[in-house]
Amino acid sequence: MSGRDLEKVKKEIVELREKIRYHDYKYYVENMPEISDQAYDALYKRLKELEEKYPQFITPDSPTQRIGGKPLEGFQTVKHKVPMLSMDNTYSEDEIKDFDRRVRKLLPKEEVHYVVELKIDGVSVSLIYENGIFVQGATRGDGYQGDDVTQNLRTIRSIPLKLHSVEGKVPPVLEVRGEVYMPRKKFEELNKERKKNGEPLFANPRNATAGSLKLLDPNLVAKRGLDIFVWGLGYYEGIGFKKHHQVLEYFKKVGFKVNPHYKFCKSINEVIKYCQVWNEKKDFLDYAIDGMVIKVDDLEQQKRLGATTKAPRWLIAYKFPAERTETILKDIVVQVGRTGTLTPVAVVDPVFVSGTIVSRASLHNEDQIKRLDVRIGDHVLIEKAGEIIPQVVGVLKEKRTGKEKKFKMPDKCPVCGEKVVRELGEVAVRCINPLCPAQLKNSIKHFASRDAMDIEGLGEALIDQLVDNKLVQDYADLYYLKFEQLIRLERMGPKSVENLLRAISESKDRPLSRVIYALGIRYVGVHIAEVLAERFNSIDELAKASFAQLNIIPEIGPTIAESVVSFFSLPRTREVIGKLKKAGVNLVRKEEKVSDVLKGLTFVVTGTLKGYTRKEIEDTIKRYGGRVASSVSRLTNYLIVGENPGSKLDKARQLGVKTITEEEFNKMIGKEG
């Protein structure tokens, strides 16, 4: 075929893509189709035929490239350039007014307007576009890093793979945030199909959405009928806005689906009225909402209001009044957490509350039991705190028969039998026995969790066996486990044991911040652990820090400072730290970036590597200044190919992306052997 003929083919392909993108937008975003399904299918079929015949013209943003071929090998972790912070919640009109007063106090004598949006009950995601092309999508995760679910998000037809230009321009980088959800109709169809196949049903659309995004096969995700509404900006370059409502209008212009029910409000009373309207109308929507989001409209004001470590000060979520359901309290059991706190839990007749079946509900503490005067056998009211944690909120005393029994908190730990204490000024009753099996199991579970040491294969059932068989006395003992000890345990074959020991060994090299979080210091979450790791060079330095040294660190404060000092003052802590050190666990801060030799380069990895786990190769690329992507595109510089490569290798060849071996990568960073 002559060059002229090839140009004609290329031109037809480009025109077909533009037509399909236009009709996708009209159908999936605006819900206003202009052509029949048959006409659309004909366009799509013609494009697919041409791309199969002329693969050199395939691009990642083509409508035919939404769904990949083979299942993914796993999810990589990506860091958000701008943290995806959570939102503070309000549950009453008075609290909305309090929010308004706080905003106006920080912006004295300024006019403040709000934008109110529906709070979609789904999964928050980040979408990154480079020069108008969708290159990466990630879940919110812990707010600072999440899972790279690009391939799964590509299957959502309302997410544009290529943005429309505005005045002939697209931004060089644009990160938008949105909420992926499953429409009620699709949710009902999915559960009907699962019931037919004998599979467990999803409790609610949000759970179904989260489960769908975690599927490794994008072809399965494509069948789930997921949708999205975008609601905010992350990192961006080359564009500017003054108001949030202008951002939403811009999103619509470039091809995103924005929920149409947002409202610009000039006063807080107008905000409250709009929230009331949707509390009445929420059940008539084809998707679930669990409240409203109230945002300061002016972006300069947003900037000046700033944020706490957890949430922006310029927005707040108003949660609709929780659904309350009556049931019978059959018993009260006491659970022991990893810090020794005894928590009373109500065992109730199973009942459907806010989308899930509830058979247990929190009673919080002894004071709450007395306040409610709750008794075993009572008819009680259950609601979900923040739509997540079931709790007992009321007692129907008029239904008492006289057979109900009062409950008394135990004076001994229900697990180890040691005496419990209640410190002055605290509502919590605690077991102070450091060898309590319940505390030990929960502390090991925390230590091995994904945000901590991330020990794959160390689940709850195995932890129970390790503790019950006295193979571990603390989490440091994990690093001293032997093959012959583990092979005797239930459901532990040679392969499982080898995999577990390998995972334990690999965890020795986790960053200092993860180790600090893994220790289980009270009040020290993922973010505070990162703050401490930035300030102190090692666990030893942190252990020697005084209350005064800790208290002056921004974001720490007296409560956390006291908790850290108290933790490291315990002889038991010093003993465990010594064992971790002896086992070779990293207890010092390592410089993240050792060189800029890979700066500006984007890598994708496929197959099994000899010298690196997947996490290790990702960390190495980042330490040398490079960027890791989950899928091959024209923006990929190198594909590192290991043994048994997947479909990424075919894609790289198709796009002309350079492939390198593990050895060639090592040479690039100056690593011998």
XYZ file of C-alpha atoms in Angstrom, residues 6-637:
632
model
C -1.916 4.754 4.352
C -2.618 8.408 5.071
C -6.233 7.875 3.949
C -6.553 4.896 6.318
C -5.040 6.895 9.167
C -7.424 9.777 8.487
C -10.452 7.444 8.540
C -9.263 5.905 11.827
C -8.892 9.362 13.419
C -12.363 10.401 12.205
C -13.950 7.168 13.475
C -12.388 7.675 16.904
C -13.669 11.234 17.112
C -17.184 10.107 16.150
C -17.157 7.268 18.692
C -15.835 9.566 21.453
C -18.572 12.076 20.652
C -21.316 9.445 20.799
C -19.814 7.917 23.978
C -20.057 11.349 25.594
C -23.657 11.849 24.436
C -24.682 8.388 25.682
C -22.626 7.768 28.851
C -22.167 11.318 30.141
C -25.136 13.364 28.925
C -27.553 10.409 28.644
C -28.774 11.881 25.320
C -27.913 9.379 22.548
C -28.118 10.701 18.984
C -27.724 7.432 17.036
C -29.078 3.898 17.376
C -27.099 1.077 18.991
C -26.773 -0.557 15.564
C -25.264 2.596 14.029
C -22.830 2.923 16.949
C -21.841 -0.754 16.655
C -21.144 -0.271 12.946
C -18.723 2.609 13.679
C -16.976 0.595 16.388
C -16.738 -2.519 14.204
C -15.208 -0.545 11.313
C -12.603 1.036 13.634
C -11.698 -2.336 15.119
C -11.286 -3.882 11.654
C -8.983 -1.068 10.506
C -6.863 -1.201 13.681
C -6.475 -4.976 13.391
C -5.387 -4.602 9.778
C -3.103 -1.613 10.499
C -1.848 -2.101 14.112
C 0.762 0.643 13.640
C -2.072 3.162 14.008
C -3.344 1.847 17.370
C -3.037 4.393 20.197
C -3.769 3.932 23.936
C -6.610 6.478 23.804
C -8.500 4.618 21.069
C -12.027 3.515 22.124
C -11.051 -0.067 21.200
C -8.283 -0.057 23.837
C -10.495 0.413 26.892
C -10.370 -3.232 27.918
C -7.082 -5.138 28.106
C -6.578 -8.758 27.144
C -4.988 -10.755 29.958
C -5.709 -10.351 33.692
C -3.399 -8.047 35.653
C -0.496 -9.495 37.647
C -1.386 -7.401 40.713
C -1.873 -3.800 41.811
C 1.045 -1.434 42.256
C 1.010 1.302 44.886
C 1.181 4.908 43.693
C 1.708 8.071 45.717
C -0.721 10.959 45.307
C 1.051 14.215 44.364
C -1.642 16.108 46.250
C -3.010 14.128 49.250
C -6.596 12.895 48.930
C -7.675 14.002 52.395
C -10.900 12.815 53.985
C -13.783 15.099 54.976
C -15.008 16.113 58.406
C -18.623 15.083 58.922
C -21.610 16.916 60.367
C -24.887 15.332 61.363
C -27.153 18.298 62.150
C -28.139 21.741 60.914
C -26.498 23.301 63.981
C -23.187 21.677 63.022
C -23.507 23.094 59.485
C -23.943 26.545 61.050
C -20.890 25.912 63.260
C -18.881 25.144 60.114
C -20.053 28.420 58.558
C -19.048 30.338 61.709
C -15.563 28.769 61.669
C -15.099 29.688 58.001
C -16.225 33.288 58.536
C -14.007 33.636 61.612
C -10.990 32.710 59.474
C -12.179 34.999 56.654
C -13.341 38.106 58.572
C -15.397 40.680 56.661
C -15.233 38.627 53.448
C -18.172 37.474 51.358
C -18.401 33.675 51.455
C -20.388 31.597 48.963
C -20.788 27.828 48.876
C -21.274 25.069 46.335
C -23.340 22.121 47.586
C -23.018 18.723 45.888
C -24.546 15.292 46.398
C -22.242 12.985 48.359
C -22.097 9.912 46.143
C -21.803 6.668 48.112
C -18.978 5.051 46.156
C -15.200 4.755 45.923
C -12.991 7.841 45.547
C -10.421 7.739 42.755
C -7.810 9.953 41.129
C -7.527 10.243 37.319
C -4.345 11.655 35.756
C -4.195 13.035 32.205
C -1.007 14.035 30.398
C -1.531 16.239 27.334
C -5.171 15.206 27.376
C -4.541 11.435 27.454
C -5.641 9.281 30.416
C -2.430 7.727 31.790
C -3.137 6.664 35.362
C -5.978 6.056 37.785
C -5.688 5.197 41.470
C -7.871 4.558 44.499
C -7.771 6.987 47.424
C -6.125 4.392 49.688
C -4.923 6.024 52.902
C -5.068 9.476 51.320
C -1.347 9.593 50.616
C -1.026 6.507 48.433
C -3.450 4.137 46.744
C -3.705 1.220 44.319
C -3.027 1.771 40.633
C -6.298 0.612 39.029
C -5.769 2.276 35.642
C -6.777 -0.769 33.587
C -10.002 -1.221 35.532
C -10.928 2.464 35.332
C -10.392 2.428 31.555
C -13.391 0.089 31.303
C -15.745 2.775 32.672
C -17.255 4.318 29.559
C -17.961 7.701 31.187
C -14.230 8.195 31.858
C -12.767 9.853 28.737
C -9.535 8.304 27.457
C -8.863 11.570 25.628
C -10.057 15.007 26.751
C -11.840 17.527 24.551
C -9.792 20.650 23.975
C -11.023 24.037 25.202
C -10.054 26.923 22.912
C -7.740 24.490 21.132
C -5.808 23.611 24.308
C -5.533 20.742 26.783
C -3.532 21.066 30.028
C -0.100 19.347 30.072
C -1.075 17.662 33.362
C -4.538 17.376 34.887
C -5.500 15.270 37.888
C -9.182 15.048 38.712
C -10.890 13.337 41.621
C -14.203 11.574 41.396
C -16.474 8.926 42.857
C -16.906 5.582 41.115
C -20.282 4.033 41.857
C -22.584 1.234 40.759
C -26.117 2.270 39.712
C -28.867 0.570 41.739
C -30.176 -1.279 38.670
C -26.723 -2.718 37.870
C -26.297 -3.676 41.536
C -29.579 -5.594 41.535
C -28.633 -7.357 38.283
C -25.208 -8.296 39.684
C -26.620 -9.763 42.901
C -29.295 -11.637 40.940
C -26.556 -13.204 38.801
C -24.413 -14.029 41.865
C -27.370 -15.662 43.609
C -28.029 -17.759 40.511
C -24.368 -18.881 40.507
C -24.349 -19.641 44.248
C -21.903 -16.798 44.982
C -22.094 -14.570 48.102
C -24.163 -11.428 47.573
C -22.788 -7.907 47.947
C -24.339 -6.047 50.892
C -24.655 -2.709 49.094
C -23.597 -0.888 45.892
C -20.538 0.665 47.575
C -19.155 -2.759 48.524
C -19.879 -4.016 45.013
C -18.010 -1.034 43.542
C -14.975 -1.525 45.788
C -14.915 -5.255 45.024
C -15.183 -4.615 41.290
C -12.238 -2.192 41.255
C -10.137 -4.838 43.036
C -10.721 -7.470 40.329
C -7.528 -8.404 38.487
C -9.320 -9.040 35.196
C -10.479 -5.808 33.481
C -12.796 -7.876 31.270
C -14.813 -8.777 34.388
C -14.801 -5.167 35.596
C -16.211 -4.064 32.231
C -19.285 -6.247 32.853
C -20.076 -4.623 36.215
C -21.568 -1.433 34.760
C -19.584 0.994 36.929
C -20.009 4.736 36.464
C -18.369 7.911 37.799
C -19.047 11.509 38.777
C -16.013 13.805 39.012
C -16.009 16.468 41.719
C -12.587 18.021 42.246
C -9.035 18.848 41.232
C -5.774 17.291 42.353
C -2.462 18.302 40.786
C -2.620 20.309 37.548
C -0.518 22.500 35.266
C -1.277 25.055 32.574
C -4.790 26.084 33.647
C -6.230 28.395 36.279
C -9.567 28.878 37.996
C -11.033 31.313 40.509
C -14.157 29.444 41.630
C -15.034 25.819 42.310
C -18.222 26.027 40.237
C -16.036 27.111 37.286
C -13.962 23.949 37.780
C -17.119 21.819 37.515
C -18.159 23.645 34.341
C -14.681 23.079 32.875
C -14.905 19.366 33.669
C -18.085 19.152 31.593
C -16.460 20.977 28.675
C -13.488 18.584 28.477
C -15.690 15.477 28.604
C -16.159 14.431 32.233
C -19.417 13.384 33.829
C -20.364 15.846 36.590
C -23.367 15.276 38.838
C -25.996 17.777 37.631
C -27.485 18.431 41.084
C -24.867 20.817 42.465
C -26.050 24.229 43.626
C -24.382 27.601 44.143
C -25.551 29.068 47.488
C -25.051 32.613 48.778
C -25.915 31.869 52.426
C -25.702 29.017 54.911
C -29.513 29.021 55.242
C -29.754 28.359 51.507
C -27.253 25.506 51.987
C -29.358 23.960 54.768
C -32.571 24.179 52.721
C -30.885 22.406 49.812
C -29.649 19.639 52.127
C -33.218 19.188 53.409
C -34.526 18.907 49.836
C -32.181 16.021 49.032
C -32.788 14.229 52.309
C -36.372 13.851 51.058
C -35.473 13.047 47.421
C -32.439 10.763 47.873
C -34.315 7.477 47.468
C -35.589 8.456 44.007
C -32.105 8.478 42.453
C -30.632 5.537 40.512
C -27.503 5.701 42.692
C -26.898 5.856 46.428
C -26.022 9.098 48.208
C -25.284 9.321 51.920
C -25.268 13.078 52.379
C -24.197 16.387 50.888
C -20.793 18.041 50.473
C -20.553 21.751 51.271
C -17.566 23.589 49.737
C -16.350 27.183 49.882
C -16.632 28.289 46.246
C -13.706 30.745 46.060
C -10.444 28.848 45.402
C -8.263 31.609 46.886
C -10.330 31.417 50.082
C -9.950 27.622 50.046
C -6.178 28.069 49.875
C -6.129 30.464 52.838
C -8.411 28.242 54.918
C -6.010 25.331 54.359
C -6.361 21.922 55.987
C -5.651 19.913 59.103
C -3.679 16.664 58.751
C -6.949 14.839 58.080
C -9.308 17.149 56.234
C -9.619 20.509 54.435
C -11.114 23.380 56.483
C -13.022 24.699 53.453
C -15.398 21.796 53.037
C -17.557 19.586 55.167
C -19.870 16.625 54.625
C -23.405 16.703 55.938
C -24.500 13.114 56.574
C -28.204 12.380 56.376
C -29.805 11.153 59.619
C -28.849 7.508 60.090
C -31.422 4.788 59.628
C -32.420 3.214 62.960
C -33.641 -0.370 63.192
C -35.168 -2.270 66.092
C -33.840 -5.663 67.194
C -33.374 -7.758 70.354
C -30.122 -7.728 72.340
C -29.358 -11.395 73.060
C -26.019 -11.047 74.862
C -23.090 -8.732 75.624
C -19.564 -10.004 75.000
C -16.284 -8.243 75.747
C -13.499 -7.942 73.159
C -9.859 -7.089 73.894
C -8.016 -4.854 71.407
C -4.289 -4.587 70.674
C -3.815 -1.790 73.238
C -5.658 -3.829 75.887
C -8.937 -1.872 75.745
C -11.987 -3.918 76.756
C -14.939 -3.104 74.498
C -18.465 -4.369 75.218
C -20.201 -5.630 72.071
C -23.923 -6.290 71.746
C -24.917 -9.603 70.145
C -28.294 -8.979 68.490
C -30.839 -10.777 66.358
C -29.603 -10.258 62.763
C -31.191 -7.171 61.220
C -30.747 -5.159 57.997
C -29.252 -1.697 58.709
C -28.137 0.805 56.029
C -27.348 -1.809 53.428
C -25.846 -4.648 55.501
C -26.947 -7.453 57.824
C -25.902 -6.607 61.396
C -25.575 -9.220 64.148
C -23.147 -7.319 66.420
C -23.097 -3.681 67.479
C -20.746 -1.581 69.578
C -21.690 -0.467 73.080
C -18.447 1.569 73.263
C -17.735 1.388 77.008
C -19.135 0.850 80.489
C -20.333 4.462 80.794
C -22.413 4.136 77.624
C -24.088 0.976 78.945
C -25.027 2.820 82.155
C -26.156 5.923 80.250
C -28.516 3.896 78.044
C -29.424 1.502 80.883
C -29.153 -1.291 78.340
C -29.852 -4.862 79.504
C -29.585 -8.317 77.976
C -32.992 -9.153 76.471
C -33.898 -5.516 75.712
C -35.477 -4.314 72.484
C -32.813 -1.896 71.211
C -32.304 0.546 68.333
C -29.286 0.056 66.059
C -27.783 2.622 63.707
C -24.493 2.910 61.851
C -22.078 5.566 63.085
C -21.049 7.455 59.967
C -22.830 4.688 58.011
C -19.979 2.306 58.901
C -19.911 1.006 62.494
C -23.151 -0.458 63.904
C -23.895 0.825 67.404
C -26.671 0.591 69.974
C -28.219 4.066 70.318
C -31.407 3.482 72.270
C -33.491 1.135 74.401
C -37.260 0.599 74.055
C -37.883 0.339 77.796
C -41.668 0.194 77.325
C -41.196 -3.288 75.805
C -39.448 -4.737 78.876
C -40.959 -7.877 80.394
C -38.999 -7.921 83.654
C -36.819 -10.823 82.493
C -34.028 -8.565 81.193
C -30.621 -8.855 82.900
C -28.235 -6.048 83.862
C -24.649 -6.285 82.617
C -21.487 -5.631 84.604
C -18.052 -5.108 83.040
C -15.597 -7.812 84.169
C -12.850 -6.912 86.653
C -10.572 -9.462 84.976
C -9.534 -9.794 81.345
C -11.876 -12.289 79.636
C -8.925 -13.660 77.642
C -5.941 -13.907 80.009
C -7.679 -13.609 83.400
C -5.424 -10.787 84.635
C -6.867 -7.837 86.573
C -8.070 -4.873 84.496
C -7.694 -1.175 85.358
C -9.465 2.070 84.546
C -7.138 5.044 84.682
C -8.261 8.384 86.089
C -10.015 10.519 83.488
C -10.450 7.668 80.981
C -13.632 5.824 80.038
C -11.723 2.769 78.784
C -11.079 -0.294 80.919
C -7.755 -1.934 80.017
C -5.946 -5.217 80.438
C -2.339 -4.278 81.300
C -0.879 -7.766 80.856
C 1.635 -7.399 77.969
C 1.445 -11.165 77.356
C -2.346 -11.233 76.934
C -3.047 -13.491 73.896
C -5.827 -11.219 72.583
C -3.555 -8.170 72.620
C -0.743 -10.212 71.102
C -2.911 -11.482 68.228
C -4.179 -7.999 67.427
C -0.716 -6.418 67.676
C 0.724 -9.024 65.258
C -2.212 -8.490 62.900
C -1.464 -4.743 62.963
C 2.294 -5.302 62.569
C 1.780 -7.465 59.465
C -0.894 -5.231 57.899
C -0.493 -3.652 54.489
C 0.335 -0.129 55.715
C 2.809 -1.538 58.233
C 5.247 -4.378 57.432
C 2.990 -5.770 54.677
C 3.680 -9.463 55.340
C 1.716 -11.299 52.671
C 0.133 -14.588 53.748
C 0.058 -13.811 57.475
C -3.694 -13.802 58.025
C -5.866 -13.952 61.125
C -6.232 -17.750 61.196
C -2.469 -18.270 60.980
C -1.805 -15.622 63.657
C -4.233 -17.474 65.958
C -2.263 -20.687 65.435
C 1.101 -19.003 66.057
C -0.084 -17.501 69.352
C -2.117 -20.511 70.525
C 0.844 -22.832 69.856
C 3.152 -20.388 71.694
C 5.424 -19.997 68.660
C 5.499 -16.215 69.155
C 5.495 -14.051 72.286
C 5.579 -10.764 70.357
C 5.758 -9.589 66.740
C 9.564 -9.635 66.738
C 9.403 -13.429 67.102
C 8.034 -13.632 63.549
C 11.598 -13.121 62.293
C 12.829 -16.183 64.203
C 10.239 -18.692 62.932
C 11.644 -21.873 61.355
C 10.378 -24.075 58.538
C 10.020 -27.104 60.843
C 7.802 -25.117 63.257
C 5.449 -23.820 60.581
C 5.085 -27.052 58.591
C 3.305 -28.642 61.583
C 0.504 -26.075 61.529
C -2.885 -26.649 59.879
C -3.125 -25.829 56.158
C 0.585 -25.069 55.928
C 2.235 -27.090 53.159
C 5.894 -26.711 52.104
C 5.064 -24.075 49.456
C 2.946 -22.005 51.876
C 5.696 -22.097 54.502
C 8.371 -21.049 51.990
C 6.208 -18.173 50.749
C 5.515 -16.969 54.291
C 9.177 -17.099 55.329
C 10.117 -15.214 52.160
C 7.475 -12.543 52.871
C 8.702 -12.169 56.461
C 12.298 -11.839 55.270
C 11.351 -9.258 52.610
C 9.590 -7.143 55.236
C 12.909 -6.504 57.016
C 13.704 -3.745 54.530
C 10.563 -1.626 54.972
C 11.032 2.169 55.358
C 11.372 3.617 58.862
C 7.900 5.217 58.759
C 6.258 1.829 58.218
C 8.228 0.288 61.092
C 7.154 3.106 63.440
C 3.520 2.564 62.446
C 3.896 -1.216 62.797
C 5.063 -0.935 66.420
C 1.481 -0.114 67.395
C 2.095 3.031 69.444
C -1.220 4.437 70.628
C -2.419 7.445 68.571
C 0.336 6.949 65.953
C -1.312 6.336 62.582
C 0.248 6.148 59.118
C 0.651 9.906 58.683
C 2.020 10.612 62.181
C 4.506 7.757 61.669
C 5.713 9.544 58.513
C 6.049 12.818 60.444
C 8.172 11.082 63.105
C 10.303 9.309 60.481
C 11.082 12.653 58.845
C 12.176 14.168 62.182
C 14.200 11.251 63.603
C 16.879 9.237 61.793
C 16.245 5.944 63.591
C 14.110 4.077 66.105
C 16.909 4.590 68.652
C 16.715 8.376 68.184
C 12.935 8.315 68.513
C 13.143 6.138 71.635
C 15.445 8.707 73.303
C 13.246 11.696 72.422
C 11.820 13.605 75.378
C 8.254 14.802 75.785
C 9.413 18.383 75.109
C 11.227 17.395 71.886
C 8.159 15.587 70.585
C 5.605 18.142 71.728
C 7.102 20.970 69.639
C 6.816 18.992 66.378
C 3.904 20.282 64.254
C 0.998 17.771 64.187
C 2.221 15.853 67.265
C 0.926 17.615 70.391
C 0.921 16.506 74.060
C -1.296 13.413 73.753
C 0.815 11.752 71.050
C 4.080 12.927 72.653
C 3.111 11.368 75.978
C 2.058 8.132 74.270
C 5.385 7.819 72.386
C 7.476 8.494 75.511
C 5.397 6.034 77.530
C 5.710 3.324 74.852
C 9.507 3.486 74.646
C 9.912 3.670 78.434
C 8.552 0.129 78.840
C 11.221 -2.574 79.368
C 9.119 -4.873 77.167
C 9.367 -2.394 74.270
C 13.149 -2.174 74.586
C 13.337 -5.968 74.545
C 11.223 -6.234 71.364
C 13.223 -3.478 69.607
C 16.419 -5.373 70.474
C 15.030 -8.539 68.889
C 13.998 -6.667 65.729
C 17.485 -5.153 65.489
C 19.161 -8.538 65.961
C 16.929 -10.061 63.249
C 18.145 -7.452 60.767
C 14.957 -5.391 60.503
C 15.634 -1.904 59.152
C 15.318 0.595 62.014
C 16.936 3.622 60.352
C 15.830 6.184 57.809
C 17.176 5.523 54.352
C 17.500 8.253 51.789
C 14.669 7.735 49.329
C 16.459 9.088 46.277
C 20.067 8.003 45.735
C 20.442 9.454 42.237
C 18.578 11.301 39.486
C 19.861 8.981 36.762
C 16.296 7.896 35.858
C 14.740 11.357 36.169
C 12.042 11.982 33.564
C 11.821 8.301 32.575
C 8.697 6.175 32.940
C 9.015 2.410 33.475
C 6.565 -0.474 33.338
C 7.437 -3.955 34.632
C 6.195 -7.326 33.376
C 7.038 -10.887 34.346
C 9.044 -12.261 37.285
C 12.434 -10.713 38.056
C 15.319 -12.647 39.625
C 16.783 -9.959 41.865
C 13.716 -7.942 42.819
C 10.201 -8.429 44.099
C 7.646 -6.207 42.364
C 7.676 -3.771 45.310
C 11.499 -3.667 45.366
C 11.839 -2.830 41.657
C 9.217 -0.060 42.007
C 11.020 1.427 45.018
C 14.376 1.214 43.207
C 13.039 3.044 40.146
C 11.638 5.793 42.386
C 14.866 6.069 44.421
C 16.772 6.773 41.216
C 14.298 9.473 40.172
C 12.122 7.448 37.777
C 8.374 6.966 37.578
C 6.458 3.672 37.618
C 3.290 3.125 35.581
C 0.999 0.100 35.608
C 0.298 -0.046 31.890
C 2.240 0.493 28.671
C 1.439 3.620 26.670
C 3.208 5.918 24.231
C 4.441 7.827 27.284
C 6.334 4.738 28.532
C 10.114 4.962 28.057
